Coordinates of C-alpha atoms in Angstrom, one line a residue:
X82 CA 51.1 89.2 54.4
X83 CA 53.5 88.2 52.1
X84 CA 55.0 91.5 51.4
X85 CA 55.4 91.6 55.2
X86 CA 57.3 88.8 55.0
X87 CA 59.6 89.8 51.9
X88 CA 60.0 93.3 53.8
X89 CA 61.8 91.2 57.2
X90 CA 63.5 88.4 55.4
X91 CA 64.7 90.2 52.5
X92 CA 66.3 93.1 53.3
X93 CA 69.4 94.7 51.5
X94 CA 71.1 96.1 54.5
X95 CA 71.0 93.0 56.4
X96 CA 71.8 91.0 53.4
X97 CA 75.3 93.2 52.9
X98 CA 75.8 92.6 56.7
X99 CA 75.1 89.1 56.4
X100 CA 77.4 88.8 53.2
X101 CA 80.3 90.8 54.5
X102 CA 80.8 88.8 58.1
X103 CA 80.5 85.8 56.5
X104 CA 82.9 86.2 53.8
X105 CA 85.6 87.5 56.0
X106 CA 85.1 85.2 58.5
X107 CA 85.3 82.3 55.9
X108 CA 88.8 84.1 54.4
X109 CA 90.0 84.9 58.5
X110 CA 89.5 80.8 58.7
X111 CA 91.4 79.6 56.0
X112 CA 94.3 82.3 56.6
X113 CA 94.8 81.6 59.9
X114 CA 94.6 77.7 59.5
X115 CA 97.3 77.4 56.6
X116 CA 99.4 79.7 59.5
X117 CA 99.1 77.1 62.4
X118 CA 99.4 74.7 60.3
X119 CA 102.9 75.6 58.4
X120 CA 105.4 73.4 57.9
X121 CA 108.8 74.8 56.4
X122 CA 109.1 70.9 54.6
X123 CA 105.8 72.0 52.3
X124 CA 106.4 74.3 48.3
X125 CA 106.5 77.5 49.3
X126 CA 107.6 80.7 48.5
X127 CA 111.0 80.9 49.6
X128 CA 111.2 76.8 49.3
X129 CA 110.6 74.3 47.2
X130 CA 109.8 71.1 50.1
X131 CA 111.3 68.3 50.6
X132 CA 109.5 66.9 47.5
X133 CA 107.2 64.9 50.2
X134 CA 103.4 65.4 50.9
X135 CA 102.2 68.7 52.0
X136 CA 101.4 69.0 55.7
X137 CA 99.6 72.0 55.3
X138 CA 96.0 71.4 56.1
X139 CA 94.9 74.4 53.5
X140 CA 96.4 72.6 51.2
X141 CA 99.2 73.3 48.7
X142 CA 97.6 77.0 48.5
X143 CA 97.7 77.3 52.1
X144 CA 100.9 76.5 52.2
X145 CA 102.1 79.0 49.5
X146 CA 100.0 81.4 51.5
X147 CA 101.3 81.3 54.7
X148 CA 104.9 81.0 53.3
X149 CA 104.4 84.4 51.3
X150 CA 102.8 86.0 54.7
X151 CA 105.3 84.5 56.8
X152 CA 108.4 85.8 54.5
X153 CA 106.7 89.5 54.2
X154 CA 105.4 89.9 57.5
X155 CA 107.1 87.5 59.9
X156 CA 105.4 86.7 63.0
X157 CA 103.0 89.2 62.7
X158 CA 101.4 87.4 59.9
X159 CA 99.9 85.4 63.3
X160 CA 98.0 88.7 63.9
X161 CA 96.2 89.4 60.6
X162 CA 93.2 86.5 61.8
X163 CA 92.5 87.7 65.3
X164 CA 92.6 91.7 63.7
X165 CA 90.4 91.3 60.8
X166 CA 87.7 88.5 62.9
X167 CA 87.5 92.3 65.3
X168 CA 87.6 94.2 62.0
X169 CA 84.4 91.8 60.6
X170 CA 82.5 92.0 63.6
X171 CA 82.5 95.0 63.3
X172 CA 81.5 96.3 60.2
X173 CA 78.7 93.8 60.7
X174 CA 77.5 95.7 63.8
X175 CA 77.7 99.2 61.7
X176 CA 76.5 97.5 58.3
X177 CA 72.9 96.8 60.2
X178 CA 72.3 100.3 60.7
X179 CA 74.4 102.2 57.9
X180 CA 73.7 101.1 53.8
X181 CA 77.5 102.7 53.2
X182 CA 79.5 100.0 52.5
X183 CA 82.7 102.1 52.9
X184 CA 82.8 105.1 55.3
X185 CA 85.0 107.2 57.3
X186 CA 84.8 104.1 60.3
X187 CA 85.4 101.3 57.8
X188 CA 88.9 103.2 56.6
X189 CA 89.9 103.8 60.5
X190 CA 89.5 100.1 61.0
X191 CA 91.3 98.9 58.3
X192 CA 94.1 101.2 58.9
X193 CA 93.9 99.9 62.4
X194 CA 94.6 96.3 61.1
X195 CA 97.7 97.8 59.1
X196 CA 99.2 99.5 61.8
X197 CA 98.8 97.0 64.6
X198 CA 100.3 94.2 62.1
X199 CA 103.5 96.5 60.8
X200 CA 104.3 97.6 64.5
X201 CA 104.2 93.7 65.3
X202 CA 106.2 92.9 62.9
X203 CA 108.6 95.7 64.0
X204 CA 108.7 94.6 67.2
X205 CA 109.8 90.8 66.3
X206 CA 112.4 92.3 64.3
X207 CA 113.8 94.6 67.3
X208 CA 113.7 91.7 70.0
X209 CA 113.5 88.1 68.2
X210 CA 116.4 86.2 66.0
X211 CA 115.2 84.8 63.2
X212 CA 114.9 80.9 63.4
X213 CA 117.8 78.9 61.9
X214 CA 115.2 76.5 59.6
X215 CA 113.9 76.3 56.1
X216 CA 110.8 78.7 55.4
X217 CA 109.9 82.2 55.0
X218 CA 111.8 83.6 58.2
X219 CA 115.2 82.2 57.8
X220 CA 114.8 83.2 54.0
X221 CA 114.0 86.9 55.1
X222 CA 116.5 87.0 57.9
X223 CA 114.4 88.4 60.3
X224 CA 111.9 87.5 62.4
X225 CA 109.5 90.6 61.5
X226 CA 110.0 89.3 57.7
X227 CA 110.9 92.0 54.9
X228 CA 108.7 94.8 56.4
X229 CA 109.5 94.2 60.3
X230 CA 112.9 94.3 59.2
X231 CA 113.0 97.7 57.1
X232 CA 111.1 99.1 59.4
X233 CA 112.8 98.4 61.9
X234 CA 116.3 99.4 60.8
X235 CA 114.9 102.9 60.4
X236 CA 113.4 103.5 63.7
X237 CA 116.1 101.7 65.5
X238 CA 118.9 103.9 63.7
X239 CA 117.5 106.9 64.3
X240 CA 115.5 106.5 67.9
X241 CA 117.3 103.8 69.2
X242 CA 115.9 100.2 70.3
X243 CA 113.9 101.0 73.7
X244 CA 112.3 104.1 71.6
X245 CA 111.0 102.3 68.7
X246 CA 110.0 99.7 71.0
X247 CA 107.9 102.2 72.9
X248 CA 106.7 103.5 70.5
X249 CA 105.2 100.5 68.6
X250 CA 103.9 99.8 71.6
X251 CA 101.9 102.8 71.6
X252 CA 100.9 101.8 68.0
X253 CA 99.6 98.5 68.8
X254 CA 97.1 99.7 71.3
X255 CA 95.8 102.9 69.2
X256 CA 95.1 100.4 66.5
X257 CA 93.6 98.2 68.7
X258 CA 91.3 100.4 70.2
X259 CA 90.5 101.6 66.8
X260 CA 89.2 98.1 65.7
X261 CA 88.0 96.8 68.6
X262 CA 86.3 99.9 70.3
X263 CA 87.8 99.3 73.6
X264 CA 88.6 102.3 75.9
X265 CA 92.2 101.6 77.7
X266 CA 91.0 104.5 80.4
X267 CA 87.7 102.3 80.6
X268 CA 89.8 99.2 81.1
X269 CA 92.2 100.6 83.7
X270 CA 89.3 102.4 85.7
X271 CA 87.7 98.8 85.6
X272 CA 90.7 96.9 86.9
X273 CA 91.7 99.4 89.6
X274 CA 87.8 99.0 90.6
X275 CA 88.5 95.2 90.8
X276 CA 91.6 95.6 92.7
X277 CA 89.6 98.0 94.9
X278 CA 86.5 95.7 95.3
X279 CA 89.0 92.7 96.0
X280 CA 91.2 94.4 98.9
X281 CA 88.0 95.6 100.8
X282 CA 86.9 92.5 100.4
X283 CA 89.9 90.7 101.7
X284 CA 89.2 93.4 104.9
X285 CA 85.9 92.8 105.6
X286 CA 86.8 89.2 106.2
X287 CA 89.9 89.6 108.7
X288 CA 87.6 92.0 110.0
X289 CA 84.7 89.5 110.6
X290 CA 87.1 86.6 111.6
X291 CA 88.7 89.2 114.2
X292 CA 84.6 89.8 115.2
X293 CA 84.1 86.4 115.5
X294 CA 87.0 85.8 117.8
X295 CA 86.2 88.4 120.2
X296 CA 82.8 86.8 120.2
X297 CA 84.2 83.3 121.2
X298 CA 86.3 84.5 124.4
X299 CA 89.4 84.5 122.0
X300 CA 91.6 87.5 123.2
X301 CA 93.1 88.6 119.8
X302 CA 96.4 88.7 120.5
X303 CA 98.8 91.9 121.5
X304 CA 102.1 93.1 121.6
X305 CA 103.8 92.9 124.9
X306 CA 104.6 96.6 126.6
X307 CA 107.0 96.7 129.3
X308 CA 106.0 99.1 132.2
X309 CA 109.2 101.2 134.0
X310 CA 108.8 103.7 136.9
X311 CA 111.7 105.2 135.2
X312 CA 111.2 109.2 135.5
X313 CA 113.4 111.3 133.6
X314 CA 115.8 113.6 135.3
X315 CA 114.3 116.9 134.5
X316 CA 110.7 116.0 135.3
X317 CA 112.3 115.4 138.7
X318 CA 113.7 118.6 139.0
X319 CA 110.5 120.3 138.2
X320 CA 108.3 117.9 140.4
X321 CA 110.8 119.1 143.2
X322 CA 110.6 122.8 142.6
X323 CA 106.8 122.6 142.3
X324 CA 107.1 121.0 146.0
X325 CA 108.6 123.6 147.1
X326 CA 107.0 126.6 145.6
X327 CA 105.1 129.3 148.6
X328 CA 101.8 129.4 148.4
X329 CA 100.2 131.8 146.2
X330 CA 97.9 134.5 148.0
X331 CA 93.7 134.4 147.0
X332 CA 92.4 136.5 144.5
X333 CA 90.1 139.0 146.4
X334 CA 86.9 140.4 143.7
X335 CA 86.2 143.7 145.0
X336 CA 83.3 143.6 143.0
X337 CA 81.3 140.9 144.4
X338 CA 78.6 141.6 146.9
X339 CA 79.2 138.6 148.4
X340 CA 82.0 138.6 151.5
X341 CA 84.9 136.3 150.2
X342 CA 86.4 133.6 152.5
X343 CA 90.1 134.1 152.8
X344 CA 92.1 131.3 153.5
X345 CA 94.6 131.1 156.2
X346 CA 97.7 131.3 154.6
X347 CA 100.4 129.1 155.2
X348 CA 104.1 129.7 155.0
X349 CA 106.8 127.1 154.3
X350 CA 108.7 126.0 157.6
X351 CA 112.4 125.6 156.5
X352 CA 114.3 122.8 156.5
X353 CA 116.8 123.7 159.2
X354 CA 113.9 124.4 162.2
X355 CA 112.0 121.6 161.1
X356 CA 114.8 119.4 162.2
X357 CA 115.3 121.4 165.4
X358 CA 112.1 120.6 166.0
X359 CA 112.2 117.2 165.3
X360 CA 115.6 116.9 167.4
X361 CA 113.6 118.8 170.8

């Protein structure tokens, strides 16, 4: 009974889950609160404060920290937490079922992480001024920091700023995709399904209010049409000649056993004699 026990509680695969979301979870905390918690007045990196109490709540490490990250990285030091909370969740998904620690999934994610936070950086470089105030950005003199800034001279000199731009775009969500797992064909298919679901929706109800109306004695209402006796001048002219077309002899069937009843046939009395007559 007891080795039962051991054998569900103790278990080093779970264990080396347990350990690895925990740990990055507890780093991805502290990271991201010394970041939204800067304060350019704090010792830095770039700085040395105002000489006055640190602001920081991760202290006068977190402060360092996020002064280093924010010099190096700019604003996309901001998405290091969000990336690596994805990249920890997970590896503790995969760590329940695999015993590698590393693998080829583990290095895709990671690189993931890399890519999505250099293109970020890139893109704050390309489209944001670096603020005018003490701390790592001003001292980098970009808003990407050191990298977004390299990196971004390069691509911009040599595929101008809307390609570079599109292009870390494209960066952003193949690395997201490759931490998070998320299908961007999946997602689009899902929204047009919502936008689909939603505008047949939107019809059944006119439809049903319009249902509802009749039902009530409420004419829905129509579009005035104005009725003419207006003819057009050629359909006069062939109403005319069809007036005044002979009549057109019977078809006799030789064939037919049966004797055919010919009709009288009638000629056209012209116009002058029919006045003559009219006249006597």
């Amino acid at each position: 009974m007891n080795t039962a026990k051991n054998t569900v509680l103790f278990q080093p695969r779970r264990m080396m889950a347990d350990m690895v979301l925990f740990g990055l979870v507890l780093l991805v905390g502290y990271y991201g609160m010394s970041l939204w918690t800067y304060s350019p007045s704090d010792p830095g990196f770039t700085t040395t404060g105002q000489g006055s109490a640190v602001h920081n709540a991760a202290g006068l490490v977190g402060a360092w920290l996020a002064d280093f990250s924010r010099f190096l990285l700019g604003y996309g030091a901001y998405a290091v937490p969000p990336m690596l909370l994805m990249f920890a969740v997970r590896q503790f998904v995969r760590l329940r079922t695999d015993d590698r620690l590393v693998n080829v999934f583990f290095a895709i994610q990671i690189s993931g992480v890399v890519l999505t936070v250099f293109a970020v950086s890139v893109l704050a470089a390309i489209h944001h001024p670096a603020p005018q105030i003490l701390g790592g950005l001003a001292a980098s003199g970009s808003a990407g920091g050191v990298v977004g800034q390299v990196l971004a001279t390069g691509l911009v000199r040599y595929l101008g700023a809307l390609g570079a731009t599109g292009l870390m775009i494209a960066f952003v969500m193949i690395a997201f995709s490759a931490v998070s797992g998320l299908s961007w064909l999946a997602l689009f298919e899902l929204v047009g399904r919502g936008v689909d679901s939603s505008m047949m929706f939107v019809s059944r109800l006119i439809s049903n209010r319009r249902d509802a109306d009749q039902t009530a004695g409420v004419e829905p209402a129509r579009i005035p049409t104005v009725q003419t006796d207006y003819v057009p001048p050629f359909s006069r002219k062939r109403k005319k000649k069809a007036e005044d077309a002979p009549a057109v002899d019977p078809v006799l069937d030789i064939f037919s056993s049966e004797p055919a009843s010919v009709a009288p046939q009638t000629k056209p009395i012209p116009a002058r004699a029919a006045k003559a007559a009219a006249k006597q």
